[in-house]
Every structure is written in structure tokens, then in C-alpha cells.
PDB file of C-alpha atoms in Angstrom:
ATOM      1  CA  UNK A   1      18.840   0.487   4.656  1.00 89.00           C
ATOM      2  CA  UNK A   2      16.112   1.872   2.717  1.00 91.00           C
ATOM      3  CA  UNK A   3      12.501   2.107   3.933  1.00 93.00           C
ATOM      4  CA  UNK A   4       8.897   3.866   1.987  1.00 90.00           C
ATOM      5  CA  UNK A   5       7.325   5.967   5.041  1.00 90.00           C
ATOM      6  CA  UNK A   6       8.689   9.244   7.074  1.00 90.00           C
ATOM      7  CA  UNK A   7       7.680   7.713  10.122  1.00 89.00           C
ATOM      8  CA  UNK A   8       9.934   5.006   9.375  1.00 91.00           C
ATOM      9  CA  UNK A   9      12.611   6.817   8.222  1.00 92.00           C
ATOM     10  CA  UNK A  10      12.888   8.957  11.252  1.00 90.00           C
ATOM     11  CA  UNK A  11      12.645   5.310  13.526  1.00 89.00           C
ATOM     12  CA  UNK A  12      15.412   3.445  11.674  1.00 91.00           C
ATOM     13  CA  UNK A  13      18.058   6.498  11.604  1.00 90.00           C
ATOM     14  CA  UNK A  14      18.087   6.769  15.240  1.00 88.00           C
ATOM     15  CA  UNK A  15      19.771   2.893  14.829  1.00 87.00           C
ATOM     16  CA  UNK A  16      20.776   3.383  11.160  1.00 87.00           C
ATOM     17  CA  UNK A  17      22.013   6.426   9.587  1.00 87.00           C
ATOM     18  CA  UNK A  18      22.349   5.390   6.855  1.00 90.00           C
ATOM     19  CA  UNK A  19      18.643   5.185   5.741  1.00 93.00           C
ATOM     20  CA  UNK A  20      17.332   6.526   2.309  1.00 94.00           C
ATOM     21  CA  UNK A  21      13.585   6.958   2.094  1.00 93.00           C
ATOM     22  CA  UNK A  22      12.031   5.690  -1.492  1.00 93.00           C
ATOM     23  CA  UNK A  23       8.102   6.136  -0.857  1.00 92.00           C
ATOM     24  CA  UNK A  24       6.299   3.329  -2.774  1.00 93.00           C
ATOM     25  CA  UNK A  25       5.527   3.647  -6.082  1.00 94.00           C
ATOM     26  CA  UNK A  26       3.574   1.837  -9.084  1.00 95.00           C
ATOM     27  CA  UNK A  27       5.969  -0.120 -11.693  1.00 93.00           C
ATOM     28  CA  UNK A  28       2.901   0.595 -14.252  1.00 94.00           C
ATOM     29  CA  UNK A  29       0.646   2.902 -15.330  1.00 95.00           C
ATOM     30  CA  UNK A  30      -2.816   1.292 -16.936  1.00 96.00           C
ATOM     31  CA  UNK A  31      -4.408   3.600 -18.926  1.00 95.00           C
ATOM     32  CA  UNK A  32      -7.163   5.575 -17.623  1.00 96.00           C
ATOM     33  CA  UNK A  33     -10.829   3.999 -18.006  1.00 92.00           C
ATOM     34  CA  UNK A  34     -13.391   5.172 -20.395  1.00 85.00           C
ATOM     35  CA  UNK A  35     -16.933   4.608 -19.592  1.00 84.00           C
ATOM     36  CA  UNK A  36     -18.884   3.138 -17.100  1.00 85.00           C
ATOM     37  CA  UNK A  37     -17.108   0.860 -14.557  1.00 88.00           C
ATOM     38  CA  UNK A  38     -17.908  -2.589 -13.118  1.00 92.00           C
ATOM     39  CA  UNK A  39     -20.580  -2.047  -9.873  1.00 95.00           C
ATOM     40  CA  UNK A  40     -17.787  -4.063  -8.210  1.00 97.00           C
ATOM     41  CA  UNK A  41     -15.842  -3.240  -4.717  1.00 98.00           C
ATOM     42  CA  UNK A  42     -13.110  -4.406  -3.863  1.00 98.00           C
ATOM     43  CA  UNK A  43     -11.356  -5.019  -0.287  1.00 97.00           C
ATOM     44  CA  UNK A  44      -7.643  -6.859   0.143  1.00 93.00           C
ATOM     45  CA  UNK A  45      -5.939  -6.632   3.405  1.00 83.00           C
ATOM     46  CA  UNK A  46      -3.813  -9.034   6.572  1.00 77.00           C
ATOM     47  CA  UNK A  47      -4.350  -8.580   9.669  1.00 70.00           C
ATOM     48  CA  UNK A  48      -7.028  -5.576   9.392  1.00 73.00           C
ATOM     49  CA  UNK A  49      -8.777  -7.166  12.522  1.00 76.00           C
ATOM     50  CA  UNK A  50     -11.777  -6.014  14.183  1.00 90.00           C
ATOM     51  CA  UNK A  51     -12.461  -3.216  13.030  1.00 94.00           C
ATOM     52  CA  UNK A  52     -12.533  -4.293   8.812  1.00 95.00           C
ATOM     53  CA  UNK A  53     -15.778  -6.556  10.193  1.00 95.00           C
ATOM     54  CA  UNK A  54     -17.009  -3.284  11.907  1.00 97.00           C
ATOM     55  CA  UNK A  55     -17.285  -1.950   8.121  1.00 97.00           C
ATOM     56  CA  UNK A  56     -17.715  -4.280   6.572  1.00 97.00           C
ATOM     57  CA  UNK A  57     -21.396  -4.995   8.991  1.00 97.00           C
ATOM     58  CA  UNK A  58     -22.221  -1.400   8.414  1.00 97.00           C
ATOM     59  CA  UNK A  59     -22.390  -1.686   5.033  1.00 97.00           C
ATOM     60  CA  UNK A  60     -26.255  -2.788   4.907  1.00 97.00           C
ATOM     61  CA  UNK A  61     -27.235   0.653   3.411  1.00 97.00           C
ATOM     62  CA  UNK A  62     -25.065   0.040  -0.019  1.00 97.00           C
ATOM     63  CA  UNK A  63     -25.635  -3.296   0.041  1.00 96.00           C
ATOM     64  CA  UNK A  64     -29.694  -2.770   0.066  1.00 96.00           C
ATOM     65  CA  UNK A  65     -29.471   0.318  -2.276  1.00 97.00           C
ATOM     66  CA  UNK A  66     -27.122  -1.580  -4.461  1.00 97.00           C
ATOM     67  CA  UNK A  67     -27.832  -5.373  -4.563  1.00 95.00           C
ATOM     68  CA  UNK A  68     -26.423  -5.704  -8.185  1.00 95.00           C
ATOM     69  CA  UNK A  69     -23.134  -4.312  -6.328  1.00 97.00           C
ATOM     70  CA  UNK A  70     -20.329  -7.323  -6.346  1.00 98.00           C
ATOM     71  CA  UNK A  71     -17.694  -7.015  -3.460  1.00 98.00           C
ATOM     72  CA  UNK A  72     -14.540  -9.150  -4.152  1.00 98.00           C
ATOM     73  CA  UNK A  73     -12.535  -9.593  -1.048  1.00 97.00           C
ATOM     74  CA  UNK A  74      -8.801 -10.968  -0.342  1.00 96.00           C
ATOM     75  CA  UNK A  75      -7.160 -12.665   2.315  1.00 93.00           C
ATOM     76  CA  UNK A  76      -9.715 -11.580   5.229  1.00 93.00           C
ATOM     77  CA  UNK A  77     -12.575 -14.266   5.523  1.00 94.00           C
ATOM     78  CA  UNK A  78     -14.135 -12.759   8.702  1.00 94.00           C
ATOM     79  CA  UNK A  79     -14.507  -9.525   6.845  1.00 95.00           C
ATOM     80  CA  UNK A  80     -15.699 -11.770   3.990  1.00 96.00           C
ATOM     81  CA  UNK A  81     -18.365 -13.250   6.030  1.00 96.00           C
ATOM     82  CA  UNK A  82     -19.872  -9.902   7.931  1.00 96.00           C
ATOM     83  CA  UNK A  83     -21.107  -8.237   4.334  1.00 97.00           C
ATOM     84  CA  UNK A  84     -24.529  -7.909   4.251  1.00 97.00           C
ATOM     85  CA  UNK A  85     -24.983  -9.152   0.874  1.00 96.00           C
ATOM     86  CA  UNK A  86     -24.219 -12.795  -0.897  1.00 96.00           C
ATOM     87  CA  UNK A  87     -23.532 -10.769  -4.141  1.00 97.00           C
ATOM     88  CA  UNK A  88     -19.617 -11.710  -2.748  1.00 98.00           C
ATOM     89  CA  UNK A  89     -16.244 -13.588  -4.268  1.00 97.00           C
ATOM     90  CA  UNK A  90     -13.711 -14.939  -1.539  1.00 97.00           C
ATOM     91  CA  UNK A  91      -9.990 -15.355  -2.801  1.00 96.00           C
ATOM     92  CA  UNK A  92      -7.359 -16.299  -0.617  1.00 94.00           C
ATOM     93  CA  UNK A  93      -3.673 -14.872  -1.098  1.00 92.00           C
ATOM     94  CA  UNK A  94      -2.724 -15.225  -4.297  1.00 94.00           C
ATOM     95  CA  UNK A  95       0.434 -13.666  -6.691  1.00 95.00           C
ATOM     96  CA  UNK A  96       0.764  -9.454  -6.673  1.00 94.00           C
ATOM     97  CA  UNK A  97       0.230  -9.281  -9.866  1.00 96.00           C
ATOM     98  CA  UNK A  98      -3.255 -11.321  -9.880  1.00 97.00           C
ATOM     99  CA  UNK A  99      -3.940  -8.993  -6.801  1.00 96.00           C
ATOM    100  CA  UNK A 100      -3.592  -6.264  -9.323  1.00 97.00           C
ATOM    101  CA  UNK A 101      -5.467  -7.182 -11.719  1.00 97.00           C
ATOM    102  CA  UNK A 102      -8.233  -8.380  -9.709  1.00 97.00           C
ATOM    103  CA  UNK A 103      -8.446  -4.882  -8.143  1.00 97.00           C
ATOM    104  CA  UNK A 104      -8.219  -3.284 -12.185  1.00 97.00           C
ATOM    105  CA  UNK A 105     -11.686  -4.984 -12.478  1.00 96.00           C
ATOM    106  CA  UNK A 106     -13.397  -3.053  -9.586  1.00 97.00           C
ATOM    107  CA  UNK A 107     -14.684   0.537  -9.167  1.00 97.00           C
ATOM    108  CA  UNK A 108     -14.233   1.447  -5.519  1.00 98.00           C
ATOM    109  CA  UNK A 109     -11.246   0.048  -3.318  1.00 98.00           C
ATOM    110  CA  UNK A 110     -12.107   0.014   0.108  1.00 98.00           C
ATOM    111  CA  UNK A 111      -8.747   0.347   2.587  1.00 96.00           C
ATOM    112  CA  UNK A 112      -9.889   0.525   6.586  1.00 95.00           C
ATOM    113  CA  UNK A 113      -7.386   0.444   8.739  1.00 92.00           C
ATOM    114  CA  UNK A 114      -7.430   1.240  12.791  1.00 87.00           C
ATOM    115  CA  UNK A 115      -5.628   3.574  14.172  1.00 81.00           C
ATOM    116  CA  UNK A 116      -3.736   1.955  16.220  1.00 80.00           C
ATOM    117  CA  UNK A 117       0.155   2.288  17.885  1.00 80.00           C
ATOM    118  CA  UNK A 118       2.454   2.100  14.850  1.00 78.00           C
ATOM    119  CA  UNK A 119       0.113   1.528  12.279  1.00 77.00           C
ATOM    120  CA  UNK A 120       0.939   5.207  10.632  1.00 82.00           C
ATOM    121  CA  UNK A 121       4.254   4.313   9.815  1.00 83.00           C
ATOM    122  CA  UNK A 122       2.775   1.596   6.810  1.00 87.00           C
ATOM    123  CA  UNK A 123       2.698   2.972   3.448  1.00 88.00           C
ATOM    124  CA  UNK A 124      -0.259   4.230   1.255  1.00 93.00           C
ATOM    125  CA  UNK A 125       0.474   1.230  -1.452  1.00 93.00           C
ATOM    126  CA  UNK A 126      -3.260  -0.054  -1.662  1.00 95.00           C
ATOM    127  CA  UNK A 127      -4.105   3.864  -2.534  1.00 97.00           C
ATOM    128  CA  UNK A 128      -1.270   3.379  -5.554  1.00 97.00           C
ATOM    129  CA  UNK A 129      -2.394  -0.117  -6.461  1.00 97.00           C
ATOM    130  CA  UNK A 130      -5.745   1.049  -7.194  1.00 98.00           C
ATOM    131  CA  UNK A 131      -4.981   4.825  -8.706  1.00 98.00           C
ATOM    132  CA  UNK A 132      -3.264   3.154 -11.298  1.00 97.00           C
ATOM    133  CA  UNK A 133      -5.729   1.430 -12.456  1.00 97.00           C
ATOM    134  CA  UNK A 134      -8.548   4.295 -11.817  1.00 97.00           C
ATOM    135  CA  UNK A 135      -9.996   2.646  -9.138  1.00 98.00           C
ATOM    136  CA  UNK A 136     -11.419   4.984  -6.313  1.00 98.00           C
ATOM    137  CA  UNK A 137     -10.120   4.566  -2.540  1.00 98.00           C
ATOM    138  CA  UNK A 138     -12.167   5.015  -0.083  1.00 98.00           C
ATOM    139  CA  UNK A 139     -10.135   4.811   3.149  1.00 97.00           C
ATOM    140  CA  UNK A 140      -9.263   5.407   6.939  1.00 96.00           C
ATOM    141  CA  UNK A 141      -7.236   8.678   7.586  1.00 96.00           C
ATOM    142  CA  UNK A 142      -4.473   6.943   9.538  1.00 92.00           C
ATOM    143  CA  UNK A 143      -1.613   6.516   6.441  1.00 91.00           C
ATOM    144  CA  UNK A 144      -4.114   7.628   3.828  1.00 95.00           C
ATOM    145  CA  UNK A 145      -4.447  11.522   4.999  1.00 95.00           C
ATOM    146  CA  UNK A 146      -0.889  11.839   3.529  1.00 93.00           C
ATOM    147  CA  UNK A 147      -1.812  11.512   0.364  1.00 96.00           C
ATOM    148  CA  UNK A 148      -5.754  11.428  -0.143  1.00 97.00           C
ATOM    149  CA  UNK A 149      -7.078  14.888  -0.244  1.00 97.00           C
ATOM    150  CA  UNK A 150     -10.972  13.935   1.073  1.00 98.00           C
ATOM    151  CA  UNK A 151     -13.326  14.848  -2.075  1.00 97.00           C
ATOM    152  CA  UNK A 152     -10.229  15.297  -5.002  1.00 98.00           C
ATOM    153  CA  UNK A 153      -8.393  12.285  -5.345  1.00 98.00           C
ATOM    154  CA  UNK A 154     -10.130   9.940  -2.874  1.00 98.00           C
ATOM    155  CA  UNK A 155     -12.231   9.777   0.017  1.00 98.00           C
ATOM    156  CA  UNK A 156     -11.590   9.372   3.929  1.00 98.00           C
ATOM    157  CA  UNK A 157     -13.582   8.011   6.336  1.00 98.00           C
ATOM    158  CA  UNK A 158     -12.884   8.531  10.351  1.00 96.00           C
ATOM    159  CA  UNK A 159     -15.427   6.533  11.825  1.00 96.00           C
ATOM    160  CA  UNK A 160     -17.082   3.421  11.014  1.00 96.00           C
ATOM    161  CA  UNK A 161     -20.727   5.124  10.423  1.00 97.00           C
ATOM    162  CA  UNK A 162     -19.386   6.741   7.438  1.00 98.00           C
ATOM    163  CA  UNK A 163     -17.758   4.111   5.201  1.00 98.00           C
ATOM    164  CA  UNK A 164     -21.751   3.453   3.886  1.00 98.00           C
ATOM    165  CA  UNK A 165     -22.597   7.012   2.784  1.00 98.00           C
ATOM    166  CA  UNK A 166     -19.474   7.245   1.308  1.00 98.00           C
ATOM    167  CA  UNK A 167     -19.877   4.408  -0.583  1.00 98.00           C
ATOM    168  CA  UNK A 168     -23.461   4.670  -1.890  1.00 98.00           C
ATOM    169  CA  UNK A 169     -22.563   8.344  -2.908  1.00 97.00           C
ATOM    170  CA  UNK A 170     -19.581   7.328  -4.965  1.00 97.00           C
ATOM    171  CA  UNK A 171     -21.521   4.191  -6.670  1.00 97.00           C
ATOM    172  CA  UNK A 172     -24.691   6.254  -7.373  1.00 96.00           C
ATOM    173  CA  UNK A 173     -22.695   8.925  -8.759  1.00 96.00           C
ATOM    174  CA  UNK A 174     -20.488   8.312 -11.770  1.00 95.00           C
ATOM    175  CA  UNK A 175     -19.122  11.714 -12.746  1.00 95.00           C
ATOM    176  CA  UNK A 176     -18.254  12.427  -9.121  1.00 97.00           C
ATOM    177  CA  UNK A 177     -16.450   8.860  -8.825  1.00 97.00           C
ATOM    178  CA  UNK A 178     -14.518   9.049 -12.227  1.00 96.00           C
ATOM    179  CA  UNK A 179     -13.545  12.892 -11.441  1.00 97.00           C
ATOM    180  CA  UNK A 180     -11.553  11.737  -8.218  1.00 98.00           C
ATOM    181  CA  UNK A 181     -10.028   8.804  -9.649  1.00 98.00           C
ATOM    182  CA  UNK A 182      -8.764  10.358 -12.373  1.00 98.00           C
ATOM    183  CA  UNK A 183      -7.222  13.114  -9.793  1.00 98.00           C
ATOM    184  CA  UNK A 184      -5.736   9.947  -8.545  1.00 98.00           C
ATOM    185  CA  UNK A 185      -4.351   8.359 -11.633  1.00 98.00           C
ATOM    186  CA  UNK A 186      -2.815  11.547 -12.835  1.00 98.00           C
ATOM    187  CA  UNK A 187      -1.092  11.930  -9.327  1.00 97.00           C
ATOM    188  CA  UNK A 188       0.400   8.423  -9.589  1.00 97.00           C
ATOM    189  CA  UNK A 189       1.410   9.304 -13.260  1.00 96.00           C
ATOM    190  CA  UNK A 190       3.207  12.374 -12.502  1.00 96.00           C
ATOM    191  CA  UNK A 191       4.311  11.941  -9.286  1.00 94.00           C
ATOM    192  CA  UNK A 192       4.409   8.329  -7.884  1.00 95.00           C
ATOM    193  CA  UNK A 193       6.071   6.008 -10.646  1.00 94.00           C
ATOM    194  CA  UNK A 194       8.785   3.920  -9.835  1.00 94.00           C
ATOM    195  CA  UNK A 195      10.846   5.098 -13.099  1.00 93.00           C
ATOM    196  CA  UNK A 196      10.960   8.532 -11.538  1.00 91.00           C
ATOM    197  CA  UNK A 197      13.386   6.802  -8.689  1.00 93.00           C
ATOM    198  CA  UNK A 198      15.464   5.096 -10.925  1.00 94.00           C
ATOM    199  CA  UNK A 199      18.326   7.612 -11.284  1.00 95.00           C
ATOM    200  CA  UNK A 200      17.796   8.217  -7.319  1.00 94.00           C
ATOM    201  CA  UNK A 201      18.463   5.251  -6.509  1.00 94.00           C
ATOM    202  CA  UNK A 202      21.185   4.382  -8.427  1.00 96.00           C
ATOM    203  CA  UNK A 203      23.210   7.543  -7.420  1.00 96.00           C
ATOM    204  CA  UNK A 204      22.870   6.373  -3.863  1.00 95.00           C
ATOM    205  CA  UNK A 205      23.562   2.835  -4.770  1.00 95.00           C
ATOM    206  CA  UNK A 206      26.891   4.071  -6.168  1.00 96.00           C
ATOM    207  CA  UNK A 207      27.460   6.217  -3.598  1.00 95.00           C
ATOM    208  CA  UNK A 208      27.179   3.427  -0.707  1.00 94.00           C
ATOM    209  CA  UNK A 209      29.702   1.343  -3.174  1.00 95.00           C
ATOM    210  CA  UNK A 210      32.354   4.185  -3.118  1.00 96.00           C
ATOM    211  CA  UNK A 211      32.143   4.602   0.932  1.00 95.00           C
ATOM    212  CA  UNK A 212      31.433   0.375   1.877  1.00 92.00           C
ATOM    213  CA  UNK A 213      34.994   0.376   3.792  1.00 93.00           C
ATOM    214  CA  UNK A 214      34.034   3.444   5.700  1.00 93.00           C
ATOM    215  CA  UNK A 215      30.122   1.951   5.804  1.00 92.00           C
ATOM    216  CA  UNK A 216      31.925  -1.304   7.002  1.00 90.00           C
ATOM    217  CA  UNK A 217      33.780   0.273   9.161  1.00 90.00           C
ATOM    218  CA  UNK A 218      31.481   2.502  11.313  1.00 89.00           C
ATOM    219  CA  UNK A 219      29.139  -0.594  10.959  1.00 87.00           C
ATOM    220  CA  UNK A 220      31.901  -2.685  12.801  1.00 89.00           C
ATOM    221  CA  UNK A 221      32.018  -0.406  15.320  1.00 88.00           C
ATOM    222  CA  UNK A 222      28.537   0.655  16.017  1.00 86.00           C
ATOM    223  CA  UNK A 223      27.159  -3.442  16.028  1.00 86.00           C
ATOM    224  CA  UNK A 224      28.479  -4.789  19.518  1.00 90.00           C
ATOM    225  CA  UNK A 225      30.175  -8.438  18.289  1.00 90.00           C
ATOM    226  CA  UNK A 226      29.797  -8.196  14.662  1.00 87.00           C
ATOM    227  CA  UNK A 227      33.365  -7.859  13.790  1.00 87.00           C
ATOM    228  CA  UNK A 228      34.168 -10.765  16.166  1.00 87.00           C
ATOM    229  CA  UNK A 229      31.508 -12.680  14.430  1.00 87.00           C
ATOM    230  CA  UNK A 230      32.821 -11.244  10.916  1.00 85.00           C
ATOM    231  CA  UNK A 231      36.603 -12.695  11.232  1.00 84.00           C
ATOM    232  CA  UNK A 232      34.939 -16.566  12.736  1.00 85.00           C
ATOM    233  CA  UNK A 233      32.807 -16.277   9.323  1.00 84.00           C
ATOM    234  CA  UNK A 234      36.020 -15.585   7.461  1.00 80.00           C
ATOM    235  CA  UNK A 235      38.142 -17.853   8.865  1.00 75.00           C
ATOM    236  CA  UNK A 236      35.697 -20.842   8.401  1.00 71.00           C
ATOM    237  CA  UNK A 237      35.012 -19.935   4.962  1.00 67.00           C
ATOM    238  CA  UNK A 238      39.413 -19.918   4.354  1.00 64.00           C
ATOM    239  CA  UNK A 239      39.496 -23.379   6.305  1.00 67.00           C
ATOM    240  CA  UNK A 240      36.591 -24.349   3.657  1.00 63.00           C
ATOM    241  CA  UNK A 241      38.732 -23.156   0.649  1.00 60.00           C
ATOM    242  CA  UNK A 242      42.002 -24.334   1.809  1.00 55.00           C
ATOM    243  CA  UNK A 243      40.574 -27.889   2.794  1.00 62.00           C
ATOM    244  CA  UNK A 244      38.812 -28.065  -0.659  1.00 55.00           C
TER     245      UNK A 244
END
């Protein structure tokens, strides 16, 4: 098994030792923006619940300092609906790579998420989607305080009242904006690129390979059933081949 969060690491090996960790990573690298960037926000997120619309009402403040400001949103009509502004584009779901670019063509990515039980063991993606692209991320500390450092390569907001300050302050201000995302960009680029896993991951691929019958093996043993269920599979599948 292989999984992209600590948290999640340690919860699978206490069923699964054999777990690899491979955090999430970006398959690309856009280059870095010149200029002056779209006055465009973006927010993408499932199942963000209650407390997205909480943001996404307090908001007024940007939205009245800043009514040329566009916010693009994906996937979450409710949140859609509660911005104060009609300066707004609703898309539903759509491919990753559309999500991508979509998110390329903003400024600011906004990422609130609730702390709530289990939610720290998802992965910082959104923060990666939008670094790669030089997009700022303003987010919630739960899963983003692993990797956003507030003020250098992002910005975190614990409470509700703050995602609006934060906001104005990083649309208003260019240099400070385009300072932290590049922070971010050149984190992603040396650290967080999926061709620095390659060689990684296929030395533990290989490695599985040369141990499957004892991997088989302690798998039989440690699943209740399964090699029961293993030898009716076989047998029906011989039947199959023998009757064919």
C-alpha cells in the first residue's frame, strides 16, 4: 500500500506494514509569472461544508474594496451562492487537468477547511496545484501548517474573521503577493516534483516484486479467509480453462 500523508501512514501500518509514504507532488512545473496577475480568486473543493459558506459570507470587505475582483468557484454551489459579490463563475466538476488550468488563471487560491476528526490526515495537494502555477494559497492551518510557513510561502488563516484581511492585503499588495508565491513555486520546484520520486518508487516497486511470495505469504496469514477465498478463485478460474 502506498499513501501521501504521515498521519496516514502511521494509521494504515498498524493494519499494513507494508506501507510506503509518497507525499503528493506536481507532474509539472509552469513557469513562474511575470507581471501583474488576473484580480481573480479562485476556490475548488467537495464536501468543505459549513464552514466554506462561513468564508465565503465574510468576505464582504474584499468584495466591497475589490468589486473588479472575479472569484471562480468549483464543485461547491452553496459556497458559490454566499459571496457577496455577482462578479462570480460557477463550474461544476470537470477533468484535473481543466481544474488546473482554471486555477493557472487566478491570483489567490483560497483552501478552508474545518478542523474536524480526521481531516489532518488529507494532503496539502490544492497548496501544490496552485504553487505551480504561482498562484498564492491562502488557507486553514489544519493540513496546510505542514507546509505553509504563514507570511513566506503562503498564508494561514485560523478563524473565519481573518480570511478577509488576508485577502484584501494580498490583492492590494502585489510585491508582497508575488514574493510568497514565488517562495512557493520554488519549493514545489525543488522539493515537491513528482520526477524526484521516480527512482523511489521504482526501487520499492522492485523490491515488493523480489519478496511477493513472502508478501503473499504473510498476507495469507494475516487476512482471516483470504487464502480460503484465494484457492475457490483458483479453482474456478482452472474449471474455466479446462472447460474452454
Amino acid at each position: 500500500m502506498q499513501t501521501s500523508t504521515p498521519p496516514l501512514l502511521e494509521a494504515f501500518r498498524a493494519y499494513h506494514p507494508e506501507t510506503a509514504l509518497f507525499p503528493n507532488s506536481a507532474f509539472d512545473l509552469l513557469p513562474f509569472p511575470d507581471g501583474e496577475r488576473p484580480m481573480r480568486v479562485f476556490y475548488g473543493g467537495v464536501l468543505r461544508g459549513r464552514y466554506a459558506v462561513e468564508v465565503a459570507r465574510s468576505l464582504g470587505p474584499v468584495t466591497e474594496r475589490f468589486p473588479e475582483a472575479e472569484f471562480v468557484v468549483i464543485g461547491d454551489r452553496e459556497m458559490f451562492e454566499a459571496l457577496p459579490t455577482a462578479s462570480k463563475r460557477y463550474y461544476e466538476y470537470m477533468p484535473f487537468e481543466a481544474y488546473l488550468d482554471l486555477m493557472s488563471q487566478c491570483c489567490v487560491s483560497l483552501s478552508p477547511i474545518e478542523a474536524l476528526p480526521m481531516r489532518e490526515t488529507k494532503s496539502d495537494a490544492k497548496f501544490l496545484d496552485a504553487s505551480r502555477a504561482g498562484v498564492l494559497t491562502i488557507a486553514s492551518p489544519t493540513i496546510y501548517d505542514r507546509v505553509i510557513e504563514h507570511g513566506v510561502n503562503g498564508l494561514l488563516a485560523p478563524r473565519v474573521e481573518d480570511w478577509a484581511p488576508l485577502l484584501v492585503r494580498a490583492l492590494a499588495d502585489h510585491d508582497w503577493r508575488g514574493a510568497m508565491a514565488r517562495r512557493a513555486w520554488e519549493y514545489v520546484r525543488e522539493e515537491r516534483t513528482f520526477s524526484d520520486q521516480v527512482a523511489l518508487r521504482r526501487d520499492w516497486y522492485i523490491d515488493l516484486w523480489s519478496r511477493r511470495s513472502e508478501l503473499n505469504e504473510a498476507l495469507m496469514s494475516r487476512v482471516p479467509g483470504l487464502r480460503e477465498a484465494v484457492a475457490v478463485r483458483t479453482g474456478a478460474i482452472h474449471q474455466g480453462s479446462l472447460r474452454a
